[in-house]
mmCIF file of C-alpha atoms in Angstrom:
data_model
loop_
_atom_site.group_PDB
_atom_site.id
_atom_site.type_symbol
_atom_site.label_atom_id
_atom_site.label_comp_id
_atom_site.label_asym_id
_atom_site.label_seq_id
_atom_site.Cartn_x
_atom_site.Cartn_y
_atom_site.Cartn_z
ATOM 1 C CA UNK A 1 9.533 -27.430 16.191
ATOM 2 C CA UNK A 2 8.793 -28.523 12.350
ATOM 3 C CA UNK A 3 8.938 -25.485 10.135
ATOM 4 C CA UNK A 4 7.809 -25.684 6.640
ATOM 5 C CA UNK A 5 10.567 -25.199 3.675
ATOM 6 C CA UNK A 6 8.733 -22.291 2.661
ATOM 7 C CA UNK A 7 7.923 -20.407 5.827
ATOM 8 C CA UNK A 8 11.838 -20.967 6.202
ATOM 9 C CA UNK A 9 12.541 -19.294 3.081
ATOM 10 C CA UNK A 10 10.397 -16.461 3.773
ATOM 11 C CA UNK A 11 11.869 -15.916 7.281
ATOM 12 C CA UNK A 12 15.535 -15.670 5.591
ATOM 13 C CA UNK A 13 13.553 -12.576 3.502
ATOM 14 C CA UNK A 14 12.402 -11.434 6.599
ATOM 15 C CA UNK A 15 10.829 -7.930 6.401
ATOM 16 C CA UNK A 16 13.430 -4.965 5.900
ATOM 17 C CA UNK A 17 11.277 -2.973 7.291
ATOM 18 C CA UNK A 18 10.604 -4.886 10.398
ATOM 19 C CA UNK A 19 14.376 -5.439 10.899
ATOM 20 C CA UNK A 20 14.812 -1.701 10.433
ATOM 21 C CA UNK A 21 12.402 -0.787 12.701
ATOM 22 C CA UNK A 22 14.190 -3.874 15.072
ATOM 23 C CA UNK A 23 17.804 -1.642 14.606
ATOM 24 C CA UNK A 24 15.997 1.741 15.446
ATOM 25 C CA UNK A 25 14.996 0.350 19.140
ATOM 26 C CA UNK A 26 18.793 -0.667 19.884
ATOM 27 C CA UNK A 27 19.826 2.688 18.565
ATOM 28 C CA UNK A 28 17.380 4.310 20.718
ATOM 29 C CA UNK A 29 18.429 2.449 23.829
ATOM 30 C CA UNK A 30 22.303 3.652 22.654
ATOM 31 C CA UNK A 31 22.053 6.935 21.982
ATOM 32 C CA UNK A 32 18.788 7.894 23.517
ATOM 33 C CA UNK A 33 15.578 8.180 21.627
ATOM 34 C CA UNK A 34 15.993 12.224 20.806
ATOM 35 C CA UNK A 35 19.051 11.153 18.583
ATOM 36 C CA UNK A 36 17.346 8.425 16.627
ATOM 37 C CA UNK A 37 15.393 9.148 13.531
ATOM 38 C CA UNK A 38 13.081 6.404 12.298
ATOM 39 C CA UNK A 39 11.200 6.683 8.955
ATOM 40 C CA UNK A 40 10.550 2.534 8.561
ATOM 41 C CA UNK A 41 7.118 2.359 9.339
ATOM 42 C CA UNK A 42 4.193 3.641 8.129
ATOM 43 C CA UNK A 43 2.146 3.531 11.057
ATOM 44 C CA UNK A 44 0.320 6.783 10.953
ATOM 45 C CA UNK A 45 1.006 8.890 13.811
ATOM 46 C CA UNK A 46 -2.054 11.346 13.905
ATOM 47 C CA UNK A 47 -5.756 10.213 15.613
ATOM 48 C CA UNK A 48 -8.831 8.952 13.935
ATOM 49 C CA UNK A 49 -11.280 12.080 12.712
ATOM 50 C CA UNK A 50 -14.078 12.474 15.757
ATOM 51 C CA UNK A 51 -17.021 11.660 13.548
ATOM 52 C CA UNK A 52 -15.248 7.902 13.128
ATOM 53 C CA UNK A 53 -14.904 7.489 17.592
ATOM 54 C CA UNK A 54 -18.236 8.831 17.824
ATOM 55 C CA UNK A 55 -19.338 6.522 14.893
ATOM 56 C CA UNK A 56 -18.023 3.190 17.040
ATOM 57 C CA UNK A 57 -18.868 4.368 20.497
ATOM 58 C CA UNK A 58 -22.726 4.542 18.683
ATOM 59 C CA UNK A 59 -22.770 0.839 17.731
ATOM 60 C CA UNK A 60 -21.179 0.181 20.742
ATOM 61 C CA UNK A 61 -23.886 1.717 22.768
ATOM 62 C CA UNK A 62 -26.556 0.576 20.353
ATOM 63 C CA UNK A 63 -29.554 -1.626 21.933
ATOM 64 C CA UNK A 64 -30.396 -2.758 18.469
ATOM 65 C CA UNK A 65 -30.252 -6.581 18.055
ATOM 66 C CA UNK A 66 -27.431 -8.995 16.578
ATOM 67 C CA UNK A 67 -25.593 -5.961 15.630
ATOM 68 C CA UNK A 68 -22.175 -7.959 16.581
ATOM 69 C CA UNK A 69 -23.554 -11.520 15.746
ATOM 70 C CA UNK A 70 -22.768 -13.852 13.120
ATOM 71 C CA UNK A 71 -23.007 -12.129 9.635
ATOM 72 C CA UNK A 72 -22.951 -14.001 5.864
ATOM 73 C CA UNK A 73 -19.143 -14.404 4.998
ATOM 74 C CA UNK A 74 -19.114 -11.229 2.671
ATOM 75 C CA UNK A 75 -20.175 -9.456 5.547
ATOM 76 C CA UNK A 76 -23.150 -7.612 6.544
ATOM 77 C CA UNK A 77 -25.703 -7.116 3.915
ATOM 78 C CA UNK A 78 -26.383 -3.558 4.810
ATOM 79 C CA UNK A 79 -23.048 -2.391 5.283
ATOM 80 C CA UNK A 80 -22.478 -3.813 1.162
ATOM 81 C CA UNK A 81 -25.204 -1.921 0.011
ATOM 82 C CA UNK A 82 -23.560 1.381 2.031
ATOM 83 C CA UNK A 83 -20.556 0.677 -0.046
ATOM 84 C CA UNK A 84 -21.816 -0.132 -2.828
ATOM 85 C CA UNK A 85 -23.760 3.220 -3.351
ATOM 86 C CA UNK A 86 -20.323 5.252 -3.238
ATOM 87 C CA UNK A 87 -19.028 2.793 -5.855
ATOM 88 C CA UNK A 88 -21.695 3.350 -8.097
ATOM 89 C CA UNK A 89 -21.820 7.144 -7.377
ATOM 90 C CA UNK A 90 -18.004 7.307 -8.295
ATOM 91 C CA UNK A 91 -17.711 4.811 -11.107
ATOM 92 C CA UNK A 92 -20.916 4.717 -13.101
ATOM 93 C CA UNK A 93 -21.180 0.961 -12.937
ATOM 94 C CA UNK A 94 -23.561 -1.007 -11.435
ATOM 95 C CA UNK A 95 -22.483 -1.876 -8.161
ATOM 96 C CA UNK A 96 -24.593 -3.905 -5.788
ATOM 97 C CA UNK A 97 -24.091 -5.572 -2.169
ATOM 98 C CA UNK A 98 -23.124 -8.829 -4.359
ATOM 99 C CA UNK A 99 -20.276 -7.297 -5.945
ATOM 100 C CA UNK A 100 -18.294 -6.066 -2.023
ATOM 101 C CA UNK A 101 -16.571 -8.421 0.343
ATOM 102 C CA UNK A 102 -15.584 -7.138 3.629
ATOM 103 C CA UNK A 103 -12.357 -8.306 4.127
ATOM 104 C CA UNK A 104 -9.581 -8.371 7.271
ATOM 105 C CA UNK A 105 -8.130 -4.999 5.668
ATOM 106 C CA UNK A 106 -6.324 -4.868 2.263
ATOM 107 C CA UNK A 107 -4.117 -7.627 2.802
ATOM 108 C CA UNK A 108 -6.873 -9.903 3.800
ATOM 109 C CA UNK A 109 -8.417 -8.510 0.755
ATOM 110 C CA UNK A 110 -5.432 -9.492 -2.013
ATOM 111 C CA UNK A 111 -5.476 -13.476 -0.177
ATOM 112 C CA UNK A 112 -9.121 -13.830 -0.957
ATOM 113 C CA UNK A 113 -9.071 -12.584 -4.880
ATOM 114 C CA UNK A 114 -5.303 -15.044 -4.923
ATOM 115 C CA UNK A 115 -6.817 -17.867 -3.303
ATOM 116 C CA UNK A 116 -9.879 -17.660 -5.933
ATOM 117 C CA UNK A 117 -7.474 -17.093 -9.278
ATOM 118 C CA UNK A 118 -4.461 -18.880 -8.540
ATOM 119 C CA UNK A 119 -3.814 -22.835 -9.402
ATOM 120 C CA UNK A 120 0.000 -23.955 -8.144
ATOM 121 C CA UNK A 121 2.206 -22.246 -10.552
ATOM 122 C CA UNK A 122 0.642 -19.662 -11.883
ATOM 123 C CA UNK A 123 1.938 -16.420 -12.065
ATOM 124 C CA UNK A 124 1.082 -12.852 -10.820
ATOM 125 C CA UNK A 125 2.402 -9.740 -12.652
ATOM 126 C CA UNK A 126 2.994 -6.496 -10.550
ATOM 127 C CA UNK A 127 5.626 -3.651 -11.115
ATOM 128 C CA UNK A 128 7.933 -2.441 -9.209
ATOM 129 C CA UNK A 129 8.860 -0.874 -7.009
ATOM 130 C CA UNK A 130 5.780 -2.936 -4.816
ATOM 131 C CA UNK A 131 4.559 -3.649 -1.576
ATOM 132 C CA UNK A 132 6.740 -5.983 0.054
ATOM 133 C CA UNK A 133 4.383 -8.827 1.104
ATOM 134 C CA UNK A 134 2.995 -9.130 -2.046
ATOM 135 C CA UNK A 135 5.426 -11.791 -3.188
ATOM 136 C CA UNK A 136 4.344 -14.221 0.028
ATOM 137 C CA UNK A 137 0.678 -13.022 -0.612
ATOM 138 C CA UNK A 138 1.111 -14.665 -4.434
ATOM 139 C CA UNK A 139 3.192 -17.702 -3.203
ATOM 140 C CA UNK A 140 0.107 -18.448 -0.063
ATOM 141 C CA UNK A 141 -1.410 -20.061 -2.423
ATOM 142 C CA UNK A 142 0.609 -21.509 -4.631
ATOM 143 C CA UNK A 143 1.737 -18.658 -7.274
ATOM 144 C CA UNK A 144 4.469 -17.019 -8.133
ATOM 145 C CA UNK A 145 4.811 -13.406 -8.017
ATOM 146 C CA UNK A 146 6.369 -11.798 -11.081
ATOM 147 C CA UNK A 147 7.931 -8.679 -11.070
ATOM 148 C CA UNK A 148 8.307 -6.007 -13.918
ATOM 149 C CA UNK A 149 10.356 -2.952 -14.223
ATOM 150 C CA UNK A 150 8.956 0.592 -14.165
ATOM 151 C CA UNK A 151 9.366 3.524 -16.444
ATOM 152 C CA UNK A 152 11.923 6.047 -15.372
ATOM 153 C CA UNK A 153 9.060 7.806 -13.510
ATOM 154 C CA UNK A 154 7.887 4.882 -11.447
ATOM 155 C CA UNK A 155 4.732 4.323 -13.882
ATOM 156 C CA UNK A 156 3.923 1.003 -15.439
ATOM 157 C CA UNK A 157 6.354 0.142 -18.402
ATOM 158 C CA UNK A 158 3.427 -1.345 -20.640
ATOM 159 C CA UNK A 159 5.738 -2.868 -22.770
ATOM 160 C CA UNK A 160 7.620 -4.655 -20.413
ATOM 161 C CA UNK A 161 4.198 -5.842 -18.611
ATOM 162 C CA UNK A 162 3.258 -7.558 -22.000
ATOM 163 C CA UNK A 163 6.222 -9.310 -22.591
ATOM 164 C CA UNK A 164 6.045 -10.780 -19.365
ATOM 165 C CA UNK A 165 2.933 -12.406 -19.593
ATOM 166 C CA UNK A 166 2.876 -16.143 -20.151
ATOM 167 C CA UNK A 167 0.150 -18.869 -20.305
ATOM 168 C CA UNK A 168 0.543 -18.829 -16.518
ATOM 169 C CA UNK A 169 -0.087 -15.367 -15.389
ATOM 170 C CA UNK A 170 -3.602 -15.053 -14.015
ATOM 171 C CA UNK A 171 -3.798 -11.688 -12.247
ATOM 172 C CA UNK A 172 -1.573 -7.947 -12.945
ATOM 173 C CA UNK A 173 -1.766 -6.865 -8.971
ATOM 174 C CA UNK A 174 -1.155 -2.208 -9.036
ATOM 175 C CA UNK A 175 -0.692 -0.186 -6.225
ATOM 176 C CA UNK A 176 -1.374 3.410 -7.081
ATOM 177 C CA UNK A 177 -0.805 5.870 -4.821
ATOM 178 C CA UNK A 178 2.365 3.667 -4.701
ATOM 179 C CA UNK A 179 3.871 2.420 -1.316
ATOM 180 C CA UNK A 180 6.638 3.360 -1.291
ATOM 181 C CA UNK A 181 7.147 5.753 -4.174
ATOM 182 C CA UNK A 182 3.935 7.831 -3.514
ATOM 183 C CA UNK A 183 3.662 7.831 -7.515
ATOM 184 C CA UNK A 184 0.154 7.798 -8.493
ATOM 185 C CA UNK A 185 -0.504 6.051 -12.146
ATOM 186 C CA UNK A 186 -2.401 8.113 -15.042
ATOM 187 C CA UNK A 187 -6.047 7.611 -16.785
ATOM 188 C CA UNK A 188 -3.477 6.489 -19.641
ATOM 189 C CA UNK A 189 -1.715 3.902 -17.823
ATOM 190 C CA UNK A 190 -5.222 2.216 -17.186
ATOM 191 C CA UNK A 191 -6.266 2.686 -20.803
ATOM 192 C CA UNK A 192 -3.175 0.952 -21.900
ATOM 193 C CA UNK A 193 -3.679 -1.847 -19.886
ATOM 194 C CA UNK A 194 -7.459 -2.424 -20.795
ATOM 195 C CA UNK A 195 -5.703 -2.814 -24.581
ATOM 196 C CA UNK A 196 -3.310 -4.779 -23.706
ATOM 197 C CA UNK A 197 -5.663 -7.797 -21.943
ATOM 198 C CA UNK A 198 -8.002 -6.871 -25.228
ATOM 199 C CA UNK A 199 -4.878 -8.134 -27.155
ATOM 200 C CA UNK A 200 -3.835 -11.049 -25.356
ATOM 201 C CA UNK A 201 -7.394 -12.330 -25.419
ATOM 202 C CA UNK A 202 -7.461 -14.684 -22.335
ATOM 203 C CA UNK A 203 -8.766 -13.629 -19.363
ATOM 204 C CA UNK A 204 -6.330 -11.823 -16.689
ATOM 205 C CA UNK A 205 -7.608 -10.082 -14.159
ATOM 206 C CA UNK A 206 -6.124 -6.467 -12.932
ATOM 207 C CA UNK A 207 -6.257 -6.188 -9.316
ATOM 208 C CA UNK A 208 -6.276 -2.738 -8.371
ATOM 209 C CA UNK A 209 -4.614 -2.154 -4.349
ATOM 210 C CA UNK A 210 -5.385 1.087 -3.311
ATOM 211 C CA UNK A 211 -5.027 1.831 0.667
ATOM 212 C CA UNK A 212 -3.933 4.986 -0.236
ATOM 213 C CA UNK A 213 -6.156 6.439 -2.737
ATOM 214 C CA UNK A 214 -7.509 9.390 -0.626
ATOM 215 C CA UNK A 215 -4.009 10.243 0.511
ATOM 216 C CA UNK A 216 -3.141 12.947 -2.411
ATOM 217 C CA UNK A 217 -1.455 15.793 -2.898
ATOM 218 C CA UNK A 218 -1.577 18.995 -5.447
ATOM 219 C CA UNK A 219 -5.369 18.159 -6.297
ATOM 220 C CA UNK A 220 -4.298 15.016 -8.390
ATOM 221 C CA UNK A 221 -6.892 12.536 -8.630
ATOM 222 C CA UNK A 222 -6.217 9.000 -8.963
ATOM 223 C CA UNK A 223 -8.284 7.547 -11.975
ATOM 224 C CA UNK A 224 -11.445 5.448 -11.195
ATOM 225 C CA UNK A 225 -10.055 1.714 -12.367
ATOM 226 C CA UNK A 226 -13.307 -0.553 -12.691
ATOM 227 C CA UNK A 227 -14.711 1.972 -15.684
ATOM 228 C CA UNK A 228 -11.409 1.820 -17.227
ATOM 229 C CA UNK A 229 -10.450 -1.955 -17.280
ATOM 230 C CA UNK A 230 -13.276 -4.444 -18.300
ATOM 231 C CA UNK A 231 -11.868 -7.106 -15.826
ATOM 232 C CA UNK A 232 -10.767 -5.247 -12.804
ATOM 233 C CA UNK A 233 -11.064 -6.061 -9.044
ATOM 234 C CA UNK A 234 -10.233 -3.426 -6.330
ATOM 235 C CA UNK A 235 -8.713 -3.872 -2.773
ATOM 236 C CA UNK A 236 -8.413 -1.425 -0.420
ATOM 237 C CA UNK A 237 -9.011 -0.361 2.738
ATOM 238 C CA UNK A 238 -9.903 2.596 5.441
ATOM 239 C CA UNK A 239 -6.083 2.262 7.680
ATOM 240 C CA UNK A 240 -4.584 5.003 6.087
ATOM 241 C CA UNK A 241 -7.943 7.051 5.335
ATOM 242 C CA UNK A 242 -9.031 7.123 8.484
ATOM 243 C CA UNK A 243 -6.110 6.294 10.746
ATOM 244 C CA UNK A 244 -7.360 3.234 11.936
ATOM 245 C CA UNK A 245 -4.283 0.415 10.587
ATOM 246 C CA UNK A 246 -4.814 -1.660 13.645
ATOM 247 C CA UNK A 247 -8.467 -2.210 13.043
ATOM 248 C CA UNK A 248 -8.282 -4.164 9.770
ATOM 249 C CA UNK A 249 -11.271 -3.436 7.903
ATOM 250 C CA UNK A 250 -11.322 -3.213 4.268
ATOM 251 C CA UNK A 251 -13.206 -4.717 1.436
ATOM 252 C CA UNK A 252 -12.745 -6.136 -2.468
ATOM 253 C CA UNK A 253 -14.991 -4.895 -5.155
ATOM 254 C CA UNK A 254 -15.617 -6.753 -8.283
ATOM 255 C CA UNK A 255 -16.568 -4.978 -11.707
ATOM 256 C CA UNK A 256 -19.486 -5.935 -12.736
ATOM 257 C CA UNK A 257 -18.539 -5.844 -15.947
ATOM 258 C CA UNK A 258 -16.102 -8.854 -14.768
ATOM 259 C CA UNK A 259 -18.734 -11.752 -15.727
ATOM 260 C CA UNK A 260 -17.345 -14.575 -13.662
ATOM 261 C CA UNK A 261 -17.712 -12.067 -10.278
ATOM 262 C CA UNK A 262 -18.979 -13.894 -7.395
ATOM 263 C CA UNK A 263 -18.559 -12.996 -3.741
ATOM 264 C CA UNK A 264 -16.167 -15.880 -1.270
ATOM 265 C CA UNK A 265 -15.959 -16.019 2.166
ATOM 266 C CA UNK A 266 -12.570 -16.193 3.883
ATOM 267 C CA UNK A 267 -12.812 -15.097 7.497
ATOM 268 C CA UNK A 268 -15.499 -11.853 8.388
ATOM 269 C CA UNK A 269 -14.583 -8.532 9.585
ATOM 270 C CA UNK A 270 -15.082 -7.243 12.421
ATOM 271 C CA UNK A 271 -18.613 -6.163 12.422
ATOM 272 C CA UNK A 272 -17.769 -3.216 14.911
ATOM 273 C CA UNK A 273 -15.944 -1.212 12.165
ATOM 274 C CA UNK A 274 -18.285 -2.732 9.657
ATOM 275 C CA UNK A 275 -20.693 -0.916 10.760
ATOM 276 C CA UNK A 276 -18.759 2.059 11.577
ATOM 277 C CA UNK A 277 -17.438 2.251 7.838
ATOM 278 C CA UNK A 278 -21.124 1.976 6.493
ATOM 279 C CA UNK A 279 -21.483 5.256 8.204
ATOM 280 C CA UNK A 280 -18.698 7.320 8.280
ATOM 281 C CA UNK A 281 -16.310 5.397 5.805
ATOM 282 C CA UNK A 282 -15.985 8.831 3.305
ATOM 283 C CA UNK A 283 -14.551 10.775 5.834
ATOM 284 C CA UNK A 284 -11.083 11.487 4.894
ATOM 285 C CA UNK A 285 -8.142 12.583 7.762
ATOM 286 C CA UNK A 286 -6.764 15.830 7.208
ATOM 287 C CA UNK A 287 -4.136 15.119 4.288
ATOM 288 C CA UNK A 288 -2.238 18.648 4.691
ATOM 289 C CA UNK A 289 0.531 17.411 7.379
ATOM 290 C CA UNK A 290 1.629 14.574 5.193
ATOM 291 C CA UNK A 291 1.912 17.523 2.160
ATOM 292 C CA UNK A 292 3.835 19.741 4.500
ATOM 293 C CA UNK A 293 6.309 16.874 5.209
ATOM 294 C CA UNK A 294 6.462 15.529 1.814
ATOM 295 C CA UNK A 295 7.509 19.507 0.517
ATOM 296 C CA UNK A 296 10.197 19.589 3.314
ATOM 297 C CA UNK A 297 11.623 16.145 2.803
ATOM 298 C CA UNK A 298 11.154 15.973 -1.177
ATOM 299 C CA UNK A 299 12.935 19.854 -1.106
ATOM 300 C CA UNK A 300 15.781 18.973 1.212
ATOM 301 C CA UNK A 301 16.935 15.848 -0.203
ATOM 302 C CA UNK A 302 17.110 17.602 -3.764
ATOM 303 C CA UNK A 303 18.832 20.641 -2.454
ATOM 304 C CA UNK A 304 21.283 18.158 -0.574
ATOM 305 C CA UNK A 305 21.729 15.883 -3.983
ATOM 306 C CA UNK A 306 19.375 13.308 -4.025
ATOM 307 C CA UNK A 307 17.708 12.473 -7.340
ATOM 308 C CA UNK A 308 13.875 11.555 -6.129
ATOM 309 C CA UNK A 309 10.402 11.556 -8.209
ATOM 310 C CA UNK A 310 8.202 13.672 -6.328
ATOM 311 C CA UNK A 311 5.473 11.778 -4.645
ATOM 312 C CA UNK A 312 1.591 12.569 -5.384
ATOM 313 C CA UNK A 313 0.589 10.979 -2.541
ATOM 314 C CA UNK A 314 0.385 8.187 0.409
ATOM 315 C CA UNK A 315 2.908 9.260 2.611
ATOM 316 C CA UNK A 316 6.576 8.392 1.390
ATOM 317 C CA UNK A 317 9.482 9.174 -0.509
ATOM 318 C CA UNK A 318 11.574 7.446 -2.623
ATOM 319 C CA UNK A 319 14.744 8.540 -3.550
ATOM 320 C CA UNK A 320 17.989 7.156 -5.194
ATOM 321 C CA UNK A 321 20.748 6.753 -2.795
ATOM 322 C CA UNK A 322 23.965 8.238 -3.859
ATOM 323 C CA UNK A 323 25.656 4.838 -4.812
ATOM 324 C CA UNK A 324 24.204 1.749 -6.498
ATOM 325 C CA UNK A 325 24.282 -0.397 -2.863
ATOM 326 C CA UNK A 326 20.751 1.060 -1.072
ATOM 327 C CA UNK A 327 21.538 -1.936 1.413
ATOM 328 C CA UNK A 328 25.197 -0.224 2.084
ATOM 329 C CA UNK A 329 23.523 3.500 2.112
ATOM 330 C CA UNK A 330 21.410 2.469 4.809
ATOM 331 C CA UNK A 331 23.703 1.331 6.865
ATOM 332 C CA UNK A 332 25.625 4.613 6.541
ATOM 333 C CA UNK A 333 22.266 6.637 7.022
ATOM 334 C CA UNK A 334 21.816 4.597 10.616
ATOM 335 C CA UNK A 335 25.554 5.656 11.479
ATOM 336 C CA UNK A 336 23.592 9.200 11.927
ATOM 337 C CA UNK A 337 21.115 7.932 13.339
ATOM 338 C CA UNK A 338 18.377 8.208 10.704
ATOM 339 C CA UNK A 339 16.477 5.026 9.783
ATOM 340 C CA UNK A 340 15.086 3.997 6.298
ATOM 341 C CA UNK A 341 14.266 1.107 4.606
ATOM 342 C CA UNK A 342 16.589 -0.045 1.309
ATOM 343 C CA UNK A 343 14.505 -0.161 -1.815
ATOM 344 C CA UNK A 344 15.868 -3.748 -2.623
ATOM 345 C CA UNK A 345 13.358 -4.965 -0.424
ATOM 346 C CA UNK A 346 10.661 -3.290 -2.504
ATOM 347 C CA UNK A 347 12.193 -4.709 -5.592
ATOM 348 C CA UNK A 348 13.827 -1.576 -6.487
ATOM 349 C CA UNK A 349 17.422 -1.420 -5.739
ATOM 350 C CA UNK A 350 19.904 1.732 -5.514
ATOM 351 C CA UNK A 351 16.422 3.774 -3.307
ATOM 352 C CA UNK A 352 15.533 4.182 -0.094
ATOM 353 C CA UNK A 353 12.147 4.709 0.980
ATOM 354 C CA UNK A 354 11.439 6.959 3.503
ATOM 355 C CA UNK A 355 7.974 6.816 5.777
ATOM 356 C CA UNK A 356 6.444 10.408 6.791
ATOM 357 C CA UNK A 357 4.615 9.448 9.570
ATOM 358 C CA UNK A 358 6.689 11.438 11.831
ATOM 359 C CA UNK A 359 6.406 14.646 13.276
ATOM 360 C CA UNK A 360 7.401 17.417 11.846
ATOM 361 C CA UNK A 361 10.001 18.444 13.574
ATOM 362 C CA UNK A 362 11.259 14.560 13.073
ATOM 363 C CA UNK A 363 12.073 15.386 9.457
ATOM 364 C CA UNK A 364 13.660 19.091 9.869
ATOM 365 C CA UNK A 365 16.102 17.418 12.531
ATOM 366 C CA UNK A 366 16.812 14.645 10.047
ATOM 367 C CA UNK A 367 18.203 16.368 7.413
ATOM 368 C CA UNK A 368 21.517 17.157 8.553
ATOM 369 C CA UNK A 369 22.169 13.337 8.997
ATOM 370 C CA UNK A 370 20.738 13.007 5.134
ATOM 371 C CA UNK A 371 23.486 15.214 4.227
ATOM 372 C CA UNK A 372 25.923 13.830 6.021
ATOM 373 C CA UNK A 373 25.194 9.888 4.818
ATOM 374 C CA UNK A 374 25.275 11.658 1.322
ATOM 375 C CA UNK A 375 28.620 13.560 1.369
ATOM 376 C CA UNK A 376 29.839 9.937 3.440
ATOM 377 C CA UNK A 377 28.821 7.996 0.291
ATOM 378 C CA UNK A 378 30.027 10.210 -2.446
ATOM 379 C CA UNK A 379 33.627 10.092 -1.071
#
């Protein structure tokens, strides 16, 4: 079989967290599944609210017509508008059907704005530590992805993001609540950034990926982007929101302050869970589980040792591992039994990051084998 050079390349950088998740089967087959403790994935473990089942089991039942036929490529017309009246209600701006895409989730969402911006070779700024995938999102279509350094507390470094910028980069792509730090970036962050594309005077776009924004913890809440940054675009999706990752619905939203906005097909979403998201997409799962795990894990691994910036929100944490080598630290972690993903493959070396959608009990039984990894490591 002929495999392209690049889909060669990205095969080498296979997923860590798919290769982690690969180890935690053979472990569970070795020591039985009660001894294993696997924190790669963030798959979330709890059901859909009711209101969202009852939502799709109404359009499934439905009699009205062409409810499930072919749609325009941004998606339904009706199902925009829907979404475009909670924009408007929680920006200010003046959001209209013409401004959403319905999108394949969030990652279908981030190809389609790409595809549009990028020419081969140019560039895509975005700050670590990031979603994995975004560096083969970026190079599907020709670009490179870029990546900048963070502040000590996982926040954009705006100086560093403007000294990276060359006459190549197109797009700064953000992911706050962060996966995998949980970090969620400040108002300020997104008032720095407006005045820093103000400076540079050519137009770069700031994509704003936010999966997670409902996920939050301690009453923070995550600043609206589009009335903050002149030329912003926003991709999210309901997965985490409302449970429902293997459904892939999302959207994109264009400012329209952004003048050159116009809506592109790539391939429609299911019109199923279009619909159900035009009705029932501000529901919200119950976010208090994923606090009660974040305290426990967050509080034993800094009792144990572990220097960690306590996440916000989504449902991770991200701590430094006890010697520079996260790739080494993992390996010692999975000698107990407990299974995490090194930061290096979230451009972050000398972390782990550690998914809470587990049970509870999951991440009390786990700490023991945190400590030991820990006390292992620091000799």
């Amino acid at each position: 079989m002929i495999v392209s050079r690049a889909v060669t390349e990205n095969l080498t950088k296979a997923s860590w967290i798919r290769r982690m998740f690969e180890e935690g089967a053979r472990l569970k087959l070795e020591r039985g599944a009660d001894k294993v403790f696997d924190f790669t994935l963030g798959n979330p473990e709890i059901e859909p609210p009711p209101a969202v089942l009852a939502a799709a089991r109404r359009v499934l039942e439905s009699t009205a017509p062409h409810l499930h036929a072919y749609m325009p490529n941004a998606g339904h017309v009706k199902v925009r508008e829907a979404i475009a009246g909670r924009l408007r209600a929680a920006t200010g701006l003046s959001y209209t059907a013409s401004h959403v895409l319905m999108t394949v989730g969030a990652g279908a969402a981030l190809n389609t704005v790409l595809k549009a911006l990028l020419d081969p070779g140019d560039e895509v700024l975005t700050v670590a530590p990031f979603f994995a995938e975004y560096t083969f999102y970026a190079e599907n279509h020709g670009g490179k992805l870029v990546v900048v350094p963070p502040t000590a507390d996982l926040t954009p470094d705006i100086v560093k993001l403007e000294a990276a910028i060359t006459p190549r980069t197109r797009a700064i792509l953000v992911n706050s609540p962060n996966n995998p730090s949980g970090v969620i970036y400040p108002r300020s962050t997104f008032v720095e950034i407006e005045a820093l594309l103000t400076r540079v005077g050519r137009p770069i776009v700031l994509v704003s990926d936010e999966p997670y924004r409902a996920l939050v913890f301690d009453d923070v809440v995550p600043p609206e982007v589009p009335p903050l940054v002149t030329r912003s675009i926003v991709a999210t999706s309901w997965s985490k929101s409302l449970a429902i990752p293997g459904e892939r619905i999302g959207y994109l939203a264009f400012s329209p302050r952004l003048p050159e906005a116009a809506v592109l097909g790539f391939v429609n979403a299911p019109a199923l869970w279009q619909w159900v998201v035009a009705e029932v997409g501000d529901q919200v799962i119950d976010v208090g589980p994923y606090r009660e795990k974040r305290d426990l894990m967050y509080e034993g691994l800094t009792r144990i040792g572990y220097q960690c910036v306590k996440p916000q929100g989504a449902f991770y944490v991200f701590p430094r591992t006890p010697i520079p080598d996260d790739v080494a630290f993992v390996r010692l972690l999975a000698e107990e039994g407990v299974l995490t993903v090194p930061g290096s493959g979230f451009g972050m070396p000398g972390h782990i990051r550690i998914s809470l959608t587990v049970e509870r009990d999951t991440v009390v039984r786990a700490l023991p084998g945190f400590e030991r990894a820990f006390r292992k490591a620091r000799g």
